[in-house]
Amino acid sequence: MPAYRGLERGVARALESLPWVRSSVRAAYRRANYVYFHERGFRCELHPAARIESATEWCGGSLRAERGVFFGYFDKSPWSPDMRRAIVHRVAADGRRAEILVLDREARRCSVVGDSSAWTHQQGSMAQWLPCDGGRSLLFNDCVGGVLMTRIVTIANGAHDADATEERRVLYPVQAVHPRAPVALSLNYRRLASVGSEYGYAADASNFAPDQSPERDGLWRVDLTSGEGALVVRLADLVANAPRPAMAGSRHQVNHALYSPSGRRYLFLHRWTGPRGRFSRLYVANDDGGGDGGEPRLLLDDRMVSHYAWLDETRVLAWARTREAGDGYHVIDVATGARQRLGAGVLDVYGDGHPSLSPDGRWLVTDSYPDRGRQRHLLLYDLAAGTRVDVGRFHAPWRFDGAERCDLHPRWSPDGRAICIDSAHSGHRMTYFVDVHALVGAPPA
């Protein structure tokens, strides 16, 4: 199926300073392309060497999924470390809350461990396993009694009974969890909602405000054991750093914090939206555990930074714009600032995606937004060979669009043999597990 070409992407870039015009032209052009290019009756197509299971099939049919099932964002994994269990969300009957479910592959069962009013279709409730306790606990965001918080649920009997749980609460909502310590980064999700971000929470909360002073807003470092938090990155400082004329009349936010593999550093975006459209900057900061995070350093500042992933402790892969190479996937050295294009004409053929690195460090997985025929593509890229494998393509129904769209958001399994995606190609939102061991050269389970 044809991807959008460079000329079309160039026109889109030219209209970035006219966001309302860009939005209208883009919507009309996509509809026209769909009429011409769509494949009638198409649902999905998978590489012959790959295998796919729905979340319902994965846990033996015990999951009822009529209201929509999904995991969330691409920068975390639904699997427990031993891969016996997986987390998913299910939209509650009232449509306003999301249930947090644990699927048990061995026991062939599905257990509800909580529900949340602090969630979005793109990121869910940020539900994930707590890395530092071996997969006994999971956490997710919620708004309880007018307070945005993290709920940490420990499965009391280990892997054997997900219904027997203990819970504690931390009065900050989680954004990113340290990979080796009971520490997290938090941000103001109410501000995100107020600036029109699809990642924000509209629920009223006493501990955050949509118009919070930039001096008291930004990123917090939170001790998940004590519940204490400290503001380590101030939004006011980001606005004051190398200010641009385009900031005039704009609304600012901090978003998409992501720890490095060891937790030594973290990335985040400073993003603002105003009369001249949207602008994004990528920063890196040290996580020294002392409460100030060190001085954030600006890595990318050419208007557009989208999705990113750590390749190792010093290198980051990001879909971004640079003056020297334009839009594409770039590898950035966070120590030196050096950057280079990756996979030009191969990895980026379908444009922006959600990348992440396989556990063995050899393969990238990424996806695409809908092409001309409303198909999302799931791609593997061999970093050693510089080659691409097309794993599958999935229909993207129009009713799953905008803030309620269903991106694939691919995530690696801990053993590197499978990829978890969300897709609506069947007509409803569902989580799927795609076995790719034959494509990446991993031995079968």
Coordinates of C-alpha atoms in Angstrom, one line a residue:
M1 CA 0.0 0.0 0.0
P2 CA 1.5 3.4 -1.0
A3 CA 3.0 5.6 1.8
Y4 CA 2.7 9.4 1.8
R5 CA 5.5 10.8 -0.4
G6 CA 8.1 13.4 0.4
L7 CA 6.2 16.1 -1.5
E8 CA 3.2 15.6 0.6
R9 CA 5.2 15.6 3.8
G10 CA 6.9 18.8 2.6
V11 CA 3.5 20.5 2.1
A12 CA 2.5 19.4 5.6
R13 CA 5.7 21.0 7.0
A14 CA 5.0 24.2 5.1
L15 CA 1.6 24.4 6.8
E16 CA 2.9 23.8 10.3
S17 CA 2.7 27.5 11.1
L18 CA -1.0 27.5 10.0
P19 CA -2.3 24.7 12.2
W20 CA -6.0 25.2 11.5
V21 CA -5.5 25.2 7.7
R22 CA -3.1 22.3 8.0
S23 CA -5.7 20.2 10.0
S24 CA -8.5 20.9 7.4
V25 CA -6.3 20.2 4.4
R26 CA -4.9 17.1 5.9
A27 CA -8.3 15.6 6.8
A28 CA -9.7 16.2 3.4
Y29 CA -6.7 14.8 1.6
R30 CA -6.7 11.6 3.7
R31 CA -10.3 11.0 3.0
A32 CA -9.7 11.4 -0.7
N33 CA -6.8 9.0 -0.7
Y34 CA -8.8 6.4 1.2
V35 CA -11.5 6.5 -1.4
Y36 CA -8.9 5.7 -4.1
F37 CA -6.5 3.4 -2.4
H38 CA -8.5 1.3 0.2
E39 CA -8.8 -2.4 -0.2
R40 CA -12.4 -3.4 0.2
G41 CA -12.9 -5.9 3.1
F42 CA -9.3 -5.8 4.1
R43 CA -8.6 -6.5 7.8
C44 CA -5.0 -7.5 8.3
E45 CA -2.1 -9.4 6.6
L46 CA 0.7 -11.0 8.5
H47 CA 4.2 -12.2 7.4
P48 CA 4.0 -16.0 6.8
A49 CA 6.6 -16.7 9.5
A50 CA 4.7 -14.7 12.2
R51 CA 1.8 -15.8 14.3
I52 CA -0.8 -13.7 16.1
E53 CA -3.0 -14.2 19.1
S54 CA -5.6 -11.9 20.6
A55 CA -5.5 -11.2 24.3
T56 CA -8.6 -13.3 24.7
E57 CA -6.9 -16.3 23.0
W58 CA -3.7 -15.6 25.0
C59 CA -5.4 -16.3 28.3
G60 CA -7.6 -19.2 27.1
G61 CA -10.8 -17.3 26.3
S62 CA -11.5 -16.1 29.8
L63 CA -11.3 -12.4 28.8
R64 CA -14.6 -10.7 27.8
A65 CA -13.7 -8.0 25.4
E66 CA -16.9 -6.5 24.0
R67 CA -16.1 -3.0 25.4
G68 CA -12.6 -2.8 24.0
V69 CA -9.3 -4.0 25.4
F70 CA -5.9 -2.3 25.0
F71 CA -2.6 -1.9 26.8
G72 CA -1.4 1.6 26.1
Y73 CA 1.9 3.3 25.2
F74 CA 4.9 1.8 23.5
D75 CA 7.6 2.6 26.1
K76 CA 6.6 0.0 28.6
S77 CA 5.8 -3.8 28.5
P78 CA 2.5 -5.5 29.5
W79 CA 4.4 -8.7 30.3
S80 CA 5.5 -9.7 33.8
P81 CA 9.3 -10.5 33.9
D82 CA 8.6 -14.3 33.8
M83 CA 6.1 -13.7 30.9
R84 CA 3.4 -15.7 32.6
R85 CA 1.2 -12.7 33.1
A86 CA 0.2 -9.6 31.1
I87 CA -1.6 -6.3 32.0
V88 CA -4.4 -4.9 29.8
H89 CA -7.1 -2.3 30.1
R90 CA -10.7 -2.8 29.4
V91 CA -13.1 0.1 29.0
A92 CA -15.7 -0.1 31.8
A93 CA -19.4 -0.2 31.2
D94 CA -19.9 3.5 31.9
G95 CA -17.2 4.4 29.3
R96 CA -15.5 6.7 31.8
R97 CA -13.4 4.3 33.7
A98 CA -10.9 1.7 32.6
E99 CA -10.5 -1.6 34.3
I100 CA -7.0 -2.9 34.9
L101 CA -6.8 -6.6 34.2
V102 CA -4.1 -9.2 34.8
L103 CA -4.1 -12.1 32.3
D104 CA -2.5 -15.4 33.4
R105 CA -1.4 -17.5 30.5
E106 CA -0.7 -20.7 32.6
A107 CA -3.9 -20.5 34.7
R108 CA -5.9 -19.5 31.7
R109 CA -7.7 -16.8 33.6
C110 CA -8.4 -13.1 33.7
S111 CA -8.5 -11.1 37.0
V112 CA -9.6 -7.4 37.6
V113 CA -7.1 -5.8 40.0
G114 CA -8.6 -2.3 39.9
D115 CA -10.1 0.5 37.8
S116 CA -9.1 4.0 37.0
S117 CA -10.7 7.4 36.0
A118 CA -7.2 8.7 35.1
W119 CA -6.5 7.2 31.7
T120 CA -6.4 7.9 28.0
H121 CA -6.8 5.8 24.9
Q122 CA -3.2 6.4 23.9
Q123 CA -1.5 5.6 27.2
G124 CA -4.1 3.9 29.3
S125 CA -3.5 4.6 33.0
M126 CA 0.3 4.1 32.6
A127 CA -0.2 0.6 34.0
Q128 CA 3.0 -1.4 34.3
W129 CA 4.9 -3.9 36.5
L130 CA 7.1 -2.4 39.1
P131 CA 10.6 -3.5 37.9
C132 CA 12.4 -3.5 41.3
D133 CA 10.3 -6.2 42.9
G134 CA 10.5 -9.0 40.4
G135 CA 7.0 -8.6 39.0
R136 CA 5.1 -9.1 42.2
S137 CA 3.6 -5.6 42.0
L138 CA 2.0 -3.5 39.3
L139 CA 1.1 0.2 39.4
F140 CA -1.3 2.6 37.6
N141 CA -2.7 6.1 37.8
D142 CA -6.1 7.0 39.2
C143 CA -8.0 10.0 40.6
V144 CA -9.4 9.1 44.1
G145 CA -11.3 11.6 46.2
G146 CA -10.1 14.4 44.0
V147 CA -6.4 13.5 44.2
L148 CA -4.3 12.3 41.3
M149 CA -2.2 9.4 42.5
T150 CA -0.3 6.1 41.7
R151 CA -1.9 3.0 43.0
I152 CA 0.6 0.2 43.6
V153 CA -1.0 -3.3 43.8
T154 CA 1.0 -6.2 45.1
I155 CA -0.3 -9.7 44.3
A156 CA -0.1 -11.2 47.7
N157 CA 0.3 -14.8 46.7
G158 CA 2.8 -14.2 43.9
A159 CA 1.9 -15.7 40.5
H160 CA -0.8 -18.0 41.9
D161 CA -3.7 -15.8 42.8
A162 CA -4.1 -12.4 41.1
D163 CA -7.4 -11.8 43.1
A164 CA -5.5 -11.7 46.4
T165 CA -3.9 -8.3 46.4
E166 CA -2.6 -5.6 48.7
E167 CA -2.5 -1.9 47.8
R168 CA -0.7 1.3 48.7
R169 CA -1.0 4.7 47.3
V170 CA 1.5 7.5 46.3
L171 CA 0.0 11.0 45.9
Y172 CA 1.7 11.7 42.6
P173 CA 0.6 10.2 39.2
V174 CA 3.4 8.2 37.5
Q175 CA 4.9 9.2 34.2
A176 CA 8.1 7.0 34.1
V177 CA 9.4 4.3 36.5
H178 CA 13.1 3.8 37.3
P179 CA 14.2 0.4 35.9
R180 CA 16.1 -0.6 39.1
A181 CA 14.8 1.4 42.0
P182 CA 11.4 2.3 43.6
V183 CA 11.5 5.8 42.0
A184 CA 9.4 7.4 39.4
L185 CA 9.0 10.7 37.5
S186 CA 5.7 12.5 37.7
L187 CA 4.1 15.5 35.8
N188 CA 1.0 17.6 35.7
Y189 CA -1.6 15.6 33.6
R190 CA -4.2 18.3 34.2
R191 CA -1.9 20.8 32.4
L192 CA -1.7 18.4 29.5
A193 CA -5.5 18.2 29.3
S194 CA -5.7 22.0 29.4
V195 CA -3.4 22.5 26.4
G196 CA -5.3 20.0 24.3
S197 CA -2.9 17.1 24.7
E198 CA -4.5 13.7 24.2
Y199 CA -2.3 12.4 27.1
G200 CA -3.9 14.6 29.8
Y201 CA -6.5 13.9 32.5
A202 CA -9.6 16.1 32.7
A203 CA -10.6 14.9 36.1
D204 CA -10.6 17.6 38.8
A205 CA -7.8 17.1 41.3
S206 CA -6.7 19.1 44.3
N207 CA -3.0 18.3 44.0
F208 CA -2.5 19.6 40.4
A209 CA -4.0 22.6 38.5
P210 CA -4.3 23.2 34.8
D211 CA -2.9 26.7 35.2
Q212 CA -0.3 25.9 37.8
S213 CA 2.5 28.5 37.9
P214 CA 5.5 27.4 35.7
E215 CA 7.7 28.0 38.8
R216 CA 5.9 25.2 40.5
D217 CA 5.3 22.9 37.5
G218 CA 7.5 20.6 35.5
L219 CA 8.8 17.1 36.4
W220 CA 8.9 15.6 39.9
R221 CA 11.1 12.8 41.2
V222 CA 9.0 10.6 43.5
D223 CA 10.2 8.0 46.0
L224 CA 7.6 5.2 45.6
T225 CA 8.4 3.9 49.1
S226 CA 8.1 7.1 51.2
G227 CA 5.7 8.9 48.8
E228 CA 7.9 12.0 48.9
G229 CA 8.4 14.0 45.7
A230 CA 10.7 16.9 44.6
L231 CA 10.4 19.2 41.7
V232 CA 13.6 18.4 39.7
V233 CA 12.8 20.2 36.4
R234 CA 10.9 23.5 36.4
L235 CA 8.8 24.5 33.4
A236 CA 9.7 28.1 34.0
D237 CA 13.4 27.3 33.4
L238 CA 12.7 25.5 30.2
V239 CA 10.7 28.5 28.9
A240 CA 13.5 30.8 29.8
N241 CA 16.2 28.7 28.1
A242 CA 17.0 30.0 24.6
P243 CA 13.6 31.5 24.1
R244 CA 12.0 31.7 20.6
P245 CA 9.6 34.3 19.2
A246 CA 7.2 31.5 18.5
M247 CA 6.7 31.1 22.2
A248 CA 4.7 34.3 22.4
G249 CA 1.1 33.5 23.2
S250 CA 1.8 29.8 23.6
R251 CA 0.9 27.2 26.2
H252 CA 3.8 25.1 27.5
Q253 CA 4.0 21.6 28.8
V254 CA 6.5 18.9 29.9
N255 CA 5.8 15.4 28.6
H256 CA 7.1 11.9 27.6
A257 CA 9.7 11.3 30.3
L258 CA 11.7 8.2 29.7
Y259 CA 14.5 6.6 31.9
S260 CA 17.7 5.2 30.3
P261 CA 18.3 1.4 30.7
S262 CA 20.2 1.9 34.0
G263 CA 18.1 4.8 35.2
R264 CA 21.2 7.0 35.3
R265 CA 19.5 9.5 32.9
Y266 CA 16.1 10.4 31.6
L267 CA 14.7 12.2 28.5
F268 CA 11.7 14.5 28.3
L269 CA 10.0 16.9 25.9
H270 CA 9.4 20.6 26.4
R271 CA 6.5 21.3 24.1
W272 CA 4.5 24.5 23.4
T273 CA 1.5 25.2 21.1
G274 CA 0.5 28.6 20.0
P275 CA -0.5 30.8 17.0
R276 CA 2.4 29.4 14.9
G277 CA 1.6 25.8 15.7
R278 CA 3.4 23.2 17.8
F279 CA 7.1 23.1 18.7
S280 CA 9.0 20.4 20.6
R281 CA 12.4 20.2 22.2
L282 CA 14.2 17.1 23.5
Y283 CA 16.1 17.3 26.8
V284 CA 18.3 14.9 28.8
A285 CA 18.9 15.1 32.5
N286 CA 20.9 13.2 35.0
D287 CA 19.1 11.3 37.7
D288 CA 21.5 11.6 40.6
G289 CA 19.0 10.7 43.4
G290 CA 19.8 14.0 45.1
G291 CA 16.6 15.7 44.3
D292 CA 17.7 18.2 41.7
G293 CA 18.3 15.9 38.7
G294 CA 21.3 18.0 37.5
E295 CA 21.0 20.6 34.8
P296 CA 18.9 19.5 31.8
R297 CA 20.7 19.6 28.5
L298 CA 19.0 20.5 25.2
L299 CA 19.6 17.8 22.6
L300 CA 17.2 18.7 19.7
D301 CA 15.6 22.0 18.9
D302 CA 14.5 22.1 15.3
R303 CA 10.8 22.4 15.9
M304 CA 9.8 18.7 15.6
V305 CA 10.6 15.8 18.0
S306 CA 8.1 13.0 18.2
H307 CA 8.8 9.5 19.5
Y308 CA 12.1 8.1 20.9
A309 CA 13.8 5.2 22.6
W310 CA 17.1 4.5 24.3
L311 CA 19.5 2.3 22.4
D312 CA 22.0 2.2 25.3
E313 CA 23.2 4.5 28.1
T314 CA 24.5 7.2 25.7
R315 CA 22.5 6.8 22.5
V316 CA 18.9 7.7 21.7
L317 CA 16.9 6.9 18.6
A318 CA 14.3 9.6 17.8
W319 CA 11.9 10.5 15.1
A320 CA 12.8 14.2 14.7
R321 CA 13.8 17.0 12.5
T322 CA 17.4 18.3 12.1
R323 CA 18.7 21.1 10.0
E324 CA 21.2 18.9 8.3
A325 CA 19.1 15.8 7.5
G326 CA 15.4 16.8 7.7
D327 CA 12.7 14.6 9.2
G328 CA 13.5 11.0 10.0
Y329 CA 14.9 8.6 12.5
H330 CA 18.1 10.0 14.1
V331 CA 20.6 8.5 16.5
I332 CA 21.7 11.1 19.1
D333 CA 24.7 10.8 21.4
V334 CA 23.5 12.4 24.7
A335 CA 27.1 12.9 25.9
T336 CA 28.5 14.7 22.8
G337 CA 25.3 15.9 21.0
A338 CA 26.5 14.2 17.8
R339 CA 23.6 12.9 15.6
Q340 CA 23.2 10.9 12.4
R341 CA 20.3 9.7 10.3
L342 CA 19.4 6.0 10.6
G343 CA 17.7 3.8 7.9
A344 CA 17.0 6.6 5.4
G345 CA 14.7 5.3 2.7
V346 CA 14.3 1.9 4.5
L347 CA 13.2 2.3 8.1
D348 CA 11.4 5.6 7.5
V349 CA 9.4 4.7 4.3
Y350 CA 6.1 5.1 6.2
G351 CA 7.1 8.1 8.2
D352 CA 6.8 8.6 12.0
G353 CA 6.5 5.6 14.2
H354 CA 6.9 4.3 17.8
P355 CA 10.4 2.6 18.0
S356 CA 11.9 0.4 20.6
L357 CA 15.0 -1.9 20.8
S358 CA 14.9 -5.7 21.2
P359 CA 16.3 -7.1 24.4
D360 CA 19.4 -8.5 22.5
G361 CA 20.1 -5.0 21.0
R362 CA 19.9 -6.2 17.4
W363 CA 16.4 -5.3 16.2
L364 CA 14.3 -2.3 16.2
V365 CA 10.5 -2.6 16.0
T366 CA 8.4 0.4 14.9
D367 CA 5.0 1.0 13.4
S368 CA 3.3 3.7 11.2
Y369 CA 0.4 5.9 11.2
P370 CA -2.3 5.0 8.6
D371 CA -1.1 5.1 5.0
R372 CA -3.2 6.2 2.0
G373 CA -5.5 3.1 2.3
R374 CA -5.8 3.4 6.2
Q375 CA -3.4 0.6 6.9
R376 CA -0.9 0.7 9.8
H377 CA 2.4 -1.1 9.3
L378 CA 4.4 -3.2 11.8
L379 CA 8.1 -3.2 10.9
L380 CA 11.4 -4.8 12.1
Y381 CA 14.7 -3.3 11.3
D382 CA 18.0 -5.2 11.6
L383 CA 20.6 -2.7 13.0
A384 CA 23.5 -4.9 11.9
A385 CA 22.3 -5.5 8.3
G386 CA 20.4 -2.3 7.7
T387 CA 17.4 -4.2 6.3
R388 CA 13.7 -4.1 7.0
V389 CA 11.2 -6.9 7.6
D390 CA 7.5 -6.1 7.1
V391 CA 5.8 -8.1 9.8
G392 CA 2.2 -7.1 9.1
R393 CA -0.3 -4.4 8.0
F394 CA -3.6 -3.7 9.8
H395 CA -6.7 -1.8 8.8
A396 CA -7.4 1.4 10.8
P397 CA -11.2 2.1 10.9
W398 CA -12.2 5.7 10.7
R399 CA -14.1 5.6 13.9
F400 CA -10.8 5.0 15.7
D401 CA -9.3 8.3 14.9
G402 CA -8.0 11.5 16.6
A403 CA -7.6 11.1 20.4
E404 CA -9.4 7.8 20.3
R405 CA -7.2 6.3 17.6
C406 CA -5.7 2.9 18.1
D407 CA -2.0 3.0 17.3
L408 CA -0.1 -0.3 17.2
H409 CA 2.4 0.9 19.8
P410 CA 4.6 -2.2 19.5
R411 CA 6.4 -3.5 22.6
W412 CA 9.0 -6.3 23.0
S413 CA 8.5 -9.3 25.2
P414 CA 11.3 -9.8 27.8
D415 CA 12.7 -12.7 25.9
G416 CA 12.7 -10.9 22.5
R417 CA 10.5 -13.5 20.7
A418 CA 7.2 -11.6 20.6
I419 CA 5.7 -8.2 20.1
C420 CA 2.6 -6.9 21.7
I421 CA 0.4 -4.4 19.8
D422 CA -3.0 -2.8 20.0
S423 CA -5.2 -2.8 16.9
A424 CA -8.8 -2.1 15.8
H425 CA -8.6 -3.9 12.5
S426 CA -11.4 -6.3 13.6
G427 CA -13.7 -3.4 14.2
H428 CA -13.1 -3.2 18.0
R429 CA -10.0 -2.3 20.1
M430 CA -8.0 -5.3 21.1
T431 CA -4.5 -6.2 22.3
Y432 CA -2.6 -8.8 20.3
F433 CA 0.6 -10.8 20.8
V434 CA 2.7 -11.4 17.7
D435 CA 5.2 -14.2 17.7
V436 CA 8.2 -13.1 15.6
H437 CA 10.9 -15.5 16.8
A438 CA 11.3 -17.0 13.3
L439 CA 11.9 -13.5 11.9
V440 CA 14.5 -12.4 14.4
G441 CA 16.3 -15.7 14.7
A442 CA 15.3 -16.5 18.2
P443 CA 14.9 -20.2 19.2
P444 CA 11.3 -21.3 19.7
A445 CA 10.0 -21.4 23.3

